[in-house]
Each structure stands twice: as structure tokens, then as C-alpha cells.
PDB file of C-alpha atoms and ligand atoms in Angstrom:
ATOM      1  CA  MET A   1     281.776  12.009 -44.873  1.00 48.00           C
ATOM      2  CA  GLU A   2     281.937  15.266 -46.815  1.00 47.00           C
ATOM      3  CA  THR A   3     281.696  18.489 -44.999  1.00 51.00           C
ATOM      4  CA  ASP A   4     279.553  21.377 -46.343  1.00 59.00           C
ATOM      5  CA  PRO A   5     282.366  23.826 -47.731  1.00 49.00           C
ATOM      6  CA  SER A   6     280.293  26.799 -46.289  1.00 56.00           C
ATOM      7  CA  ILE A   7     281.055  25.376 -42.724  1.00 61.00           C
ATOM      8  CA  GLU A   8     284.683  24.569 -43.007  1.00 62.00           C
ATOM      9  CA  LYS A   9     286.442  24.964 -39.653  1.00 66.00           C
ATOM     10  CA  ASP A  10     288.203  28.236 -38.921  1.00 72.00           C
ATOM     11  CA  GLY A  11     290.397  27.514 -35.744  1.00 75.00           C
ATOM     12  CA  ARG A  12     287.956  28.693 -33.046  1.00 88.00           C
ATOM     13  CA  MET A  13     286.062  26.505 -30.762  1.00 93.00           C
ATOM     14  CA  ARG A  14     282.940  25.552 -32.761  1.00 97.00           C
ATOM     15  CA  VAL A  15     279.575  25.661 -30.915  1.00 98.00           C
ATOM     16  CA  VAL A  16     276.824  23.884 -33.036  1.00 98.00           C
ATOM     17  CA  VAL A  17     273.303  24.952 -31.767  1.00 98.00           C
ATOM     18  CA  THR A  18     270.142  23.143 -32.823  1.00 98.00           C
ATOM     19  CA  ALA A  19     266.851  25.430 -32.476  1.00 98.00           C
ATOM     20  CA  GLY A  20     263.198  25.619 -33.381  1.00 98.00           C
ATOM     21  CA  PRO A  21     260.834  22.726 -34.121  1.00 98.00           C
ATOM     22  CA  THR A  22     261.160  20.100 -36.908  1.00 98.00           C
ATOM     23  CA  ARG A  23     258.194  19.366 -39.184  1.00 98.00           C
ATOM     24  CA  GLU A  24     257.372  16.017 -40.357  1.00 98.00           C
ATOM     25  CA  HIS A  25     255.327  16.268 -43.547  1.00 98.00           C
ATOM     26  CA  LEU A  26     252.484  13.785 -44.422  1.00 97.00           C
ATOM     27  CA  ASP A  27     252.027  15.796 -47.748  1.00 97.00           C
ATOM     28  CA  PRO A  28     253.138  19.114 -49.081  1.00 97.00           C
ATOM     29  CA  VAL A  29     250.554  21.001 -46.823  1.00 97.00           C
ATOM     30  CA  ARG A  30     250.217  18.764 -43.816  1.00 97.00           C
ATOM     31  CA  PHE A  31     252.803  18.182 -41.016  1.00 98.00           C
ATOM     32  CA  LEU A  32     253.373  17.132 -37.329  1.00 98.00           C
ATOM     33  CA  SER A  33     255.132  19.625 -35.325  1.00 98.00           C
ATOM     34  CA  ASN A  34     255.329  21.475 -32.055  1.00 97.00           C
ATOM     35  CA  PRO A  35     255.188  25.211 -30.671  1.00 96.00           C
ATOM     36  CA  SER A  36     258.906  25.906 -30.667  1.00 97.00           C
ATOM     37  CA  THR A  37     259.734  29.335 -31.961  1.00 98.00           C
ATOM     38  CA  GLY A  38     263.438  29.113 -31.711  1.00 98.00           C
ATOM     39  CA  LYS A  39     263.750  31.913 -28.967  1.00 98.00           C
ATOM     40  CA  MET A  40     265.767  29.710 -26.746  1.00 98.00           C
ATOM     41  CA  GLY A  41     268.126  28.389 -29.215  1.00 98.00           C
ATOM     42  CA  TYR A  42     268.650  31.534 -31.076  1.00 98.00           C
ATOM     43  CA  ALA A  43     269.608  33.210 -27.666  1.00 98.00           C
ATOM     44  CA  VAL A  44     272.299  30.553 -27.104  1.00 98.00           C
ATOM     45  CA  ALA A  45     273.530  30.939 -30.633  1.00 98.00           C
ATOM     46  CA  GLN A  46     273.695  34.880 -30.221  1.00 98.00           C
ATOM     47  CA  GLU A  47     275.409  34.541 -26.850  1.00 98.00           C
ATOM     48  CA  ALA A  48     277.937  32.184 -28.130  1.00 98.00           C
ATOM     49  CA  ALA A  49     278.843  34.324 -31.257  1.00 98.00           C
ATOM     50  CA  LYS A  50     279.264  37.343 -28.943  1.00 97.00           C
ATOM     51  CA  ARG A  51     281.845  35.414 -26.963  1.00 96.00           C
ATOM     52  CA  GLY A  52     283.804  34.936 -30.186  1.00 96.00           C
ATOM     53  CA  TYR A  53     283.106  31.269 -30.903  1.00 96.00           C
ATOM     54  CA  GLU A  54     282.415  29.941 -34.203  1.00 96.00           C
ATOM     55  CA  VAL A  55     278.640  29.306 -34.123  1.00 97.00           C
ATOM     56  CA  ILE A  56     276.630  27.019 -36.574  1.00 97.00           C
ATOM     57  CA  LEU A  57     272.930  27.294 -36.123  1.00 98.00           C
ATOM     58  CA  VAL A  58     270.960  24.290 -37.450  1.00 98.00           C
ATOM     59  CA  SER A  59     267.523  25.700 -37.442  1.00 98.00           C
ATOM     60  CA  GLY A  60     264.050  24.278 -37.940  1.00 98.00           C
ATOM     61  CA  PRO A  61     261.392  26.628 -39.491  1.00 98.00           C
ATOM     62  CA  VAL A  62     261.020  29.717 -37.389  1.00 98.00           C
ATOM     63  CA  SER A  63     260.611  33.409 -38.107  1.00 98.00           C
ATOM     64  CA  LEU A  64     263.397  34.855 -36.334  1.00 98.00           C
ATOM     65  CA  PRO A  65     266.433  36.783 -37.913  1.00 98.00           C
ATOM     66  CA  THR A  66     269.926  35.137 -37.922  1.00 98.00           C
ATOM     67  CA  PRO A  67     272.023  36.494 -34.959  1.00 98.00           C
ATOM     68  CA  ARG A  68     274.993  38.430 -36.096  1.00 97.00           C
ATOM     69  CA  GLY A  69     278.128  36.391 -36.601  1.00 97.00           C
ATOM     70  CA  VAL A  70     276.262  33.048 -36.753  1.00 98.00           C
ATOM     71  CA  LYS A  71     276.408  30.618 -39.718  1.00 97.00           C
ATOM     72  CA  ARG A  72     272.815  29.285 -40.068  1.00 98.00           C
ATOM     73  CA  VAL A  73     271.719  26.156 -41.790  1.00 98.00           C
ATOM     74  CA  ASP A  74     267.917  25.836 -42.346  1.00 98.00           C
ATOM     75  CA  VAL A  75     266.457  22.339 -42.137  1.00 98.00           C
ATOM     76  CA  VAL A  76     262.882  21.064 -42.086  1.00 98.00           C
ATOM     77  CA  SER A  77     262.579  17.462 -40.585  1.00 98.00           C
ATOM     78  CA  ALA A  78     264.572  15.551 -37.760  1.00 98.00           C
ATOM     79  CA  ARG A  79     266.331  13.416 -40.457  1.00 98.00           C
ATOM     80  CA  ASP A  80     267.508  16.753 -42.415  1.00 98.00           C
ATOM     81  CA  MET A  81     268.633  18.086 -38.713  1.00 98.00           C
ATOM     82  CA  LEU A  82     270.724  14.881 -38.092  1.00 98.00           C
ATOM     83  CA  LEU A  83     272.520  15.294 -41.507  1.00 98.00           C
ATOM     84  CA  LYS A  84     273.313  18.956 -41.055  1.00 98.00           C
ATOM     85  CA  VAL A  85     274.553  18.423 -37.350  1.00 98.00           C
ATOM     86  CA  ARG A  86     276.788  15.485 -38.346  1.00 97.00           C
ATOM     87  CA  GLU A  87     278.408  17.674 -41.154  1.00 97.00           C
ATOM     88  CA  ALA A  88     278.905  20.594 -38.800  1.00 97.00           C
ATOM     89  CA  LEU A  89     280.575  18.222 -36.248  1.00 97.00           C
ATOM     90  CA  CYS A  90     282.903  16.636 -38.896  1.00 93.00           C
ATOM     91  CA  GLY A  91     285.521  19.199 -38.721  1.00 84.00           C
ATOM     92  CA  GLY A  92     287.102  18.075 -35.356  1.00 80.00           C
ATOM     93  CA  GLY A  93     289.021  20.276 -32.820  1.00 88.00           C
ATOM     94  CA  GLU A  94     287.343  21.727 -29.841  1.00 93.00           C
ATOM     95  CA  GLN A  95     283.578  21.596 -30.374  1.00 96.00           C
ATOM     96  CA  VAL A  96     280.330  21.515 -28.538  1.00 97.00           C
ATOM     97  CA  LEU A  97     276.596  20.612 -29.530  1.00 98.00           C
ATOM     98  CA  VAL A  98     273.807  22.354 -27.846  1.00 98.00           C
ATOM     99  CA  SER A  99     270.647  20.780 -28.794  1.00 98.00           C
ATOM    100  CA  VAL A 100     267.754  23.205 -27.831  1.00 98.00           C
ATOM    101  CA  ALA A 101     265.549  22.100 -30.850  1.00 98.00           C
ATOM    102  CA  ALA A 102     262.207  20.463 -30.141  1.00 98.00           C
ATOM    103  CA  ILE A 103     262.796  17.571 -32.494  1.00 98.00           C
ATOM    104  CA  ALA A 104     259.845  15.443 -33.418  1.00 98.00           C
ATOM    105  CA  ASP A 105     260.399  11.824 -32.152  1.00 97.00           C
ATOM    106  CA  TRP A 106     257.948  10.441 -34.807  1.00 98.00           C
ATOM    107  CA  ARG A 107     257.197  10.911 -38.342  1.00 98.00           C
ATOM    108  CA  PRO A 108     254.412   9.774 -40.701  1.00 98.00           C
ATOM    109  CA  LYS A 109     255.362   6.305 -42.309  1.00 97.00           C
ATOM    110  CA  THR A 110     254.549   7.464 -45.722  1.00 96.00           C
ATOM    111  CA  TYR A 111     254.896  10.852 -47.660  1.00 96.00           C
ATOM    112  CA  SER A 112     252.562  11.903 -50.419  1.00 96.00           C
ATOM    113  CA  SER A 113     254.386  14.507 -52.743  1.00 96.00           C
ATOM    114  CA  LYS A 114     250.735  15.426 -53.970  1.00 96.00           C
ATOM    115  CA  LYS A 115     248.263  16.793 -51.493  1.00 96.00           C
ATOM    116  CA  LEU A 116     246.230  13.891 -50.092  1.00 94.00           C
ATOM    117  CA  LYS A 117     242.515  14.100 -50.971  1.00 94.00           C
ATOM    118  CA  LYS A 118     240.225  14.258 -47.659  1.00 90.00           C
ATOM    119  CA  SER A 119     238.212  11.391 -49.347  1.00 91.00           C
ATOM    120  CA  SER A 120     241.387   9.313 -49.547  1.00 89.00           C
ATOM    121  CA  MET A 121     242.400   9.772 -45.991  1.00 89.00           C
ATOM    122  CA  THR A 122     241.180   7.075 -43.298  1.00 91.00           C
ATOM    123  CA  GLY A 123     241.584   9.355 -40.094  1.00 91.00           C
ATOM    124  CA  VAL A 124     244.555   7.118 -38.939  1.00 94.00           C
ATOM    125  CA  ILE A 125     248.193   8.058 -39.666  1.00 95.00           C
ATOM    126  CA  GLU A 126     250.682   5.439 -39.095  1.00 97.00           C
ATOM    127  CA  LEU A 127     253.914   6.854 -37.546  1.00 98.00           C
ATOM    128  CA  VAL A 128     257.530   5.731 -37.407  1.00 98.00           C
ATOM    129  CA  ARG A 129     260.472   6.685 -34.959  1.00 98.00           C
ATOM    130  CA  ASN A 130     262.792   9.373 -35.907  1.00 98.00           C
ATOM    131  CA  PRO A 131     266.480   9.093 -34.929  1.00 98.00           C
ATOM    132  CA  ASP A 132     267.224  10.596 -31.672  1.00 97.00           C
ATOM    133  CA  ILE A 133     269.993  13.076 -32.721  1.00 98.00           C
ATOM    134  CA  LEU A 134     271.942  13.355 -29.549  1.00 97.00           C
ATOM    135  CA  LYS A 135     271.982   9.572 -29.025  1.00 96.00           C
ATOM    136  CA  THR A 136     273.103   8.988 -32.589  1.00 97.00           C
ATOM    137  CA  ILE A 137     275.817  11.565 -32.351  1.00 97.00           C
ATOM    138  CA  ASN A 138     277.031  10.236 -29.176  1.00 96.00           C
ATOM    139  CA  SER A 139     277.058   6.549 -30.461  1.00 96.00           C
ATOM    140  CA  GLU A 140     278.978   7.645 -33.626  1.00 97.00           C
ATOM    141  CA  MET A 141     281.491   9.585 -31.683  1.00 96.00           C
ATOM    142  CA  ARG A 142     282.066   6.503 -29.305  1.00 95.00           C
ATOM    143  CA  ARG A 143     282.596   4.354 -32.350  1.00 96.00           C
ATOM    144  CA  GLY A 144     285.184   6.761 -33.905  1.00 95.00           C
ATOM    145  CA  LYS A 145     282.801   7.639 -36.765  1.00 95.00           C
ATOM    146  CA  LEU A 146     282.749  11.373 -35.749  1.00 96.00           C
ATOM    147  CA  PRO A 147     285.193  13.468 -34.136  1.00 96.00           C
ATOM    148  CA  LYS A 148     284.647  14.127 -30.439  1.00 96.00           C
ATOM    149  CA  ALA A 149     282.322  16.954 -29.078  1.00 97.00           C
ATOM    150  CA  LYS A 150     280.842  17.606 -25.892  1.00 97.00           C
ATOM    151  CA  LEU A 151     277.144  17.415 -25.827  1.00 97.00           C
ATOM    152  CA  VAL A 152     274.574  19.497 -23.992  1.00 97.00           C
ATOM    153  CA  GLY A 153     270.714  18.786 -24.050  1.00 96.00           C
ATOM    154  CA  PHE A 154     267.605  20.333 -22.911  1.00 96.00           C
ATOM    155  CA  ALA A 155     264.695  18.563 -21.448  1.00 92.00           C
ATOM    156  CA  ALA A 156     260.992  19.773 -21.988  1.00 89.00           C
ATOM    157  CA  GLU A 157     259.386  18.256 -19.190  1.00 81.00           C
ATOM    158  CA  THR A 158     255.567  18.264 -17.867  1.00 83.00           C
ATOM    159  CA  GLY A 159     256.129  16.174 -14.776  1.00 72.00           C
ATOM    160  CA  ASP A 160     259.159  15.712 -12.577  1.00 75.00           C
ATOM    161  CA  PRO A 161     261.799  17.625 -14.753  1.00 75.00           C
ATOM    162  CA  LEU A 162     264.873  16.777 -12.685  1.00 85.00           C
ATOM    163  CA  GLN A 163     264.526  13.015 -12.431  1.00 84.00           C
ATOM    164  CA  GLU A 164     263.656  12.867 -16.262  1.00 83.00           C
ATOM    165  CA  ALA A 165     266.550  15.169 -17.056  1.00 88.00           C
ATOM    166  CA  ALA A 166     268.975  13.001 -15.099  1.00 89.00           C
ATOM    167  CA  ARG A 167     267.901   9.988 -17.059  1.00 87.00           C
ATOM    168  CA  LYS A 168     268.322  11.825 -20.254  1.00 87.00           C
ATOM    169  CA  CYS A 169     271.671  13.070 -19.366  1.00 92.00           C
ATOM    170  CA  ARG A 170     272.868   9.500 -18.764  1.00 90.00           C
ATOM    171  CA  ALA A 171     271.115   8.012 -21.762  1.00 89.00           C
ATOM    172  CA  LYS A 172     272.297  10.538 -24.212  1.00 92.00           C
ATOM    173  CA  GLY A 173     275.950  10.919 -23.026  1.00 92.00           C
ATOM    174  CA  LEU A 174     275.583  14.552 -22.007  1.00 96.00           C
ATOM    175  CA  GLU A 175     277.686  17.117 -20.029  1.00 96.00           C
ATOM    176  CA  PHE A 176     274.469  18.639 -18.611  1.00 96.00           C
ATOM    177  CA  VAL A 177     270.839  18.930 -19.317  1.00 96.00           C
ATOM    178  CA  VAL A 178     268.873  22.291 -19.077  1.00 96.00           C
ATOM    179  CA  ALA A 179     265.552  21.011 -17.671  1.00 94.00           C
ATOM    180  CA  ASN A 180     262.513  23.395 -18.223  1.00 91.00           C
ATOM    181  CA  ASP A 181     259.016  22.819 -17.142  1.00 83.00           C
ATOM    182  CA  VAL A 182     257.028  23.540 -20.223  1.00 87.00           C
ATOM    183  CA  THR A 183     253.771  23.637 -18.500  1.00 88.00           C
ATOM    184  CA  ALA A 184     254.451  26.897 -16.858  1.00 88.00           C
ATOM    185  CA  LYS A 185     253.181  30.206 -18.340  1.00 91.00           C
ATOM    186  CA  ASP A 186     256.336  32.043 -18.325  1.00 94.00           C
ATOM    187  CA  ALA A 187     258.839  29.236 -19.377  1.00 94.00           C
ATOM    188  CA  GLY A 188     259.369  26.754 -22.204  1.00 94.00           C
ATOM    189  CA  PHE A 189     257.833  27.267 -25.505  1.00 96.00           C
ATOM    190  CA  ALA A 190     257.213  30.777 -27.165  1.00 96.00           C
ATOM    191  CA  VAL A 191     257.935  33.076 -24.469  1.00 97.00           C
ATOM    192  CA  ASP A 192     260.727  35.358 -23.725  1.00 97.00           C
ATOM    193  CA  THR A 193     261.553  33.927 -20.209  1.00 97.00           C
ATOM    194  CA  ASN A 194     262.523  30.682 -18.900  1.00 96.00           C
ATOM    195  CA  ARG A 195     262.769  28.827 -15.581  1.00 93.00           C
ATOM    196  CA  ALA A 196     265.252  26.079 -15.573  1.00 94.00           C
ATOM    197  CA  SER A 197     267.601  23.637 -13.740  1.00 94.00           C
ATOM    198  CA  LEU A 198     270.949  22.653 -14.809  1.00 96.00           C
ATOM    199  CA  VAL A 199     271.348  18.719 -14.297  1.00 94.00           C
ATOM    200  CA  PHE A 200     274.873  17.627 -14.646  1.00 91.00           C
ATOM    201  CA  ALA A 201     276.213  14.172 -15.433  1.00 85.00           C
ATOM    202  CA  ASN A 202     277.774  13.765 -11.830  1.00 83.00           C
ATOM    203  CA  GLY A 203     274.266  14.281 -10.401  1.00 82.00           C
ATOM    204  CA  ASN A 204     274.746  18.023  -9.267  1.00 90.00           C
ATOM    205  CA  VAL A 205     271.786  20.232  -9.896  1.00 94.00           C
ATOM    206  CA  GLU A 206     271.790  24.016 -10.241  1.00 95.00           C
ATOM    207  CA  THR A 207     268.195  25.397  -9.901  1.00 93.00           C
ATOM    208  CA  LEU A 208     267.830  28.859 -11.434  1.00 94.00           C
ATOM    209  CA  ASN A 209     265.088  31.513 -11.108  1.00 94.00           C
ATOM    210  CA  LEU A 210     262.818  32.977 -13.619  1.00 95.00           C
ATOM    211  CA  MET A 211     265.066  35.082 -16.088  1.00 97.00           C
ATOM    212  CA  SER A 212     265.101  36.150 -19.630  1.00 98.00           C
ATOM    213  CA  LYS A 213     266.194  33.484 -22.385  1.00 98.00           C
ATOM    214  CA  ARG A 214     269.073  35.870 -23.113  1.00 98.00           C
ATOM    215  CA  ALA A 215     270.262  35.691 -19.386  1.00 98.00           C
ATOM    216  CA  LEU A 216     269.780  31.880 -19.347  1.00 98.00           C
ATOM    217  CA  ALA A 217     271.690  31.648 -22.585  1.00 98.00           C
ATOM    218  CA  ARG A 218     274.574  33.466 -20.795  1.00 98.00           C
ATOM    219  CA  ILE A 219     274.784  31.059 -18.004  1.00 98.00           C
ATOM    220  CA  ILE A 220     274.627  27.989 -20.334  1.00 98.00           C
ATOM    221  CA  VAL A 221     277.598  29.606 -22.511  1.00 97.00           C
ATOM    222  CA  ASP A 222     279.466  30.253 -19.427  1.00 97.00           C
ATOM    223  CA  LYS A 223     279.534  26.418 -18.713  1.00 95.00           C
ATOM    224  CA  LEU A 224     280.700  25.446 -22.130  1.00 92.00           C
TER     225      LEU A 224
HETATM  226  O1  PMT B 301     261.977  27.648 -29.039  1.00 84.99           O
HETATM  227  P1  PMT B 301     261.183  28.070 -28.011  1.00 84.99           P
HETATM  228  O2  PMT B 301     259.818  28.679 -28.299  1.00 84.99           O
HETATM  229  O3  PMT B 301     262.172  29.216 -27.301  1.00 84.99           O
HETATM  230  O4  PMT B 301     261.176  26.942 -26.798  1.00 84.99           O
HETATM  231  C1  PMT B 301     262.319  26.482 -26.149  1.00 84.99           C
HETATM  232  C2  PMT B 301     262.154  24.936 -25.860  1.00 84.99           C
HETATM  233  C3  PMT B 301     260.848  24.727 -24.876  1.00 84.99           C
HETATM  234  C4  PMT B 301     261.900  24.218 -27.131  1.00 84.99           C
HETATM  235  C5  PMT B 301     263.423  24.619 -25.225  1.00 84.99           C
HETATM  236  O5  PMT B 301     263.654  25.250 -24.090  1.00 84.99           O
HETATM  237  C6  PMT B 301     263.565  23.079 -24.897  1.00 84.99           C
HETATM  238  O6  PMT B 301     263.076  22.595 -23.833  1.00 84.99           O
HETATM  239  N1  PMT B 301     264.106  22.238 -25.775  1.00 84.99           N
HETATM  240  C7  PMT B 301     264.039  20.824 -25.823  1.00 84.99           C
HETATM  241  C8  PMT B 301     262.833  20.190 -26.423  1.00 84.99           C
HETATM  242  C9  PMT B 301     262.807  18.851 -26.360  1.00 84.99           C
HETATM  243  O7  PMT B 301     262.669  18.220 -27.445  1.00 84.99           O
HETATM  244  O8  PMT B 301     263.109  18.141 -25.361  1.00 84.99           O
HETATM  245  P2  PMT B 301     263.017  16.575 -25.014  1.00 84.99           P
HETATM  246  O9  PMT B 301     262.900  16.368 -23.735  1.00 84.99           O
HETATM  247  O10 PMT B 301     262.078  15.876 -25.986  1.00 84.99           O
HETATM  248  O11 PMT B 301     264.511  15.992 -25.648  1.00 84.99           O
HETATM  249  C10 PMT B 301     265.495  15.756 -24.914  1.00 84.99           C
HETATM  250  C11 PMT B 301     266.713  16.384 -25.651  1.00 84.99           C
HETATM  251  O12 PMT B 301     267.074  15.496 -26.843  1.00 84.99           O
HETATM  252  C12 PMT B 301     266.704  17.818 -26.209  1.00 84.99           C
HETATM  253  O13 PMT B 301     268.089  18.266 -26.300  1.00 84.99           O
HETATM  254  C13 PMT B 301     266.357  17.539 -27.801  1.00 84.99           C
HETATM  255  O14 PMT B 301     266.956  18.473 -28.674  1.00 84.99           O
HETATM  256  C14 PMT B 301     267.007  16.034 -28.017  1.00 84.99           C
HETATM  257  N2  PMT B 301     266.430  15.253 -29.036  1.00 84.99           N
HETATM  258  C15 PMT B 301     264.956  15.111 -28.887  1.00 84.99           C
HETATM  259  C16 PMT B 301     264.426  14.271 -29.765  1.00 84.99           C
HETATM  260  C17 PMT B 301     265.155  13.574 -30.833  1.00 84.99           C
HETATM  261  N3  PMT B 301     264.629  12.731 -31.822  1.00 84.99           N
HETATM  262  N4  PMT B 301     266.482  13.934 -30.912  1.00 84.99           N
HETATM  263  C18 PMT B 301     267.136  14.681 -30.043  1.00 84.99           C
HETATM  264  O15 PMT B 301     268.352  14.942 -30.008  1.00 84.99           O
END
């Protein structure tokens, strides 16, 4: 696979971070998405760059400035994000993918390049599954189609965050999952603080107190 020349490897450990939402368009003016602002993912990218890692931030549409020392690649849909993550991991060497993005699991089955007329819409939108980026990257690495990378995920939960996070950790081949309860007012989407537990592949759990997303990013980058 061709590597984007702007993201050629430069010898340092590469940290690829995904952040923000994806948008799954029905037509040029309508899309399915979620409330992610990119705050958590950008904090991880900023912290990794501060430690001297080479950082590639694959970002969905957000209104945050690019952190200093970070190479940012903008994408819109989950399928675009998968392509850019793959390119970013093609270089080999020591590398980690931290998937903070809130990636849409479904997209409209059809896309109209012209704005759909209200009168032509039935009120029903047929959806098809998007690829699961972490699962796809894990499977391609195992089959030798992509160089090895350590994988770290997030889990946005509204029920029992720890059990679900442990399941995701195993299913997606992750080193650890950062589980956050997105129903809490001071955690999850669009706020500057987060409350999370780190759930490791070996079953260990570290439960963290409420803290700023910058502070949580420092703890996550310490573990890389
Ligand atoms: O951006 P902010 O406003 O700061 O909000 C931060 C956040 C709430 C988005 C973040 O803290 C968070 O929880 N991100 C993960 C959101 C999510 O999609 O969780 P999930 O449980 O649906 O997915 C589990 C993991 O699989 C995640 O690492 C996700 O990036 C990844 N995934 C999900 C779907 C998909 N199709 N492919 C994936 O790789």
C-alpha cells in the first residue's frame, strides 16, 4: 500500500491518534454523527507530542486548533478514517494506535450527490454497517498485511462500563481500554473533564478519579 509522503516515518516511535466524530452523509447537507468535540483525542495527541513522539492525528470534523508538533490528517467518514489510519501505520517500526474517535457504526446505504428533496424522502433511511477500524487493523496486522502496532481503545458506555470494556479489549485485540461513562455530566462528550477506568487485556482494572482531559491524557501516554 502507498504511504502518504507527508507522513513518512522519521525514526521516533509513532503515535497515531484518532479523534472527534465521523460524519456519515446522506446527501451534501445531511449526515449521521455524534457529539464528540475532539477534546479527549486532541489532549492525547498534544501530550504524546510533548513527550517527543512522532504524532499523527487522524481527525473527524472538529473546531479545535492542531496541537503543536502534531501532523493532522482531516477525514469525514469512518471509511476515510480507516484509510488514513492504515496509511499512518504502514511505516513499521515502533508504533501505537490510540483510537479516541467516536466512529459511526452505521452509514446510510445510499448517498445522493444532490440535496434530497423533502418530497422525495420516505422518512425511512436504510443503514449499512461501517467497518470497525480497530478490529480491521488488528486483523490486518495478524495476517501480516500491516506492520505491527500496539492498539489502545476507548469505550463510551452508558451501562456497565467495565464489563463492556473488557469485552471490547478482547474482541479488538487491545492492550487496554479507557472506559468512560458518557451519561455523567462531567465526563465523556464535550466537557473538559473525564472520569475513566483503564481496563487491561490481562483483566487488571485501574479506576481513576474525575480529572481534566489533559491529566487523563498524561496517564494514558505514560502507559504507552
Ligand atoms: O471528543 P470529546 O467530546 O472529548 O469526547 C470524548 C469521547 C467521549 C468521544 C471519548 O472519551 C470516547 O469515549 N471515545 C470512544 C467513543 C466510542 O466510539 O466508543 P465505542 O465504545 O463505540 O468504541 C470502542 C472503540 O472502538 C473506540 O476506541 C472506538 O474508537 C473504536 N471503534 C468504534 C467504532 C468503529 N466503527 N470502529 C472503531 O474502531
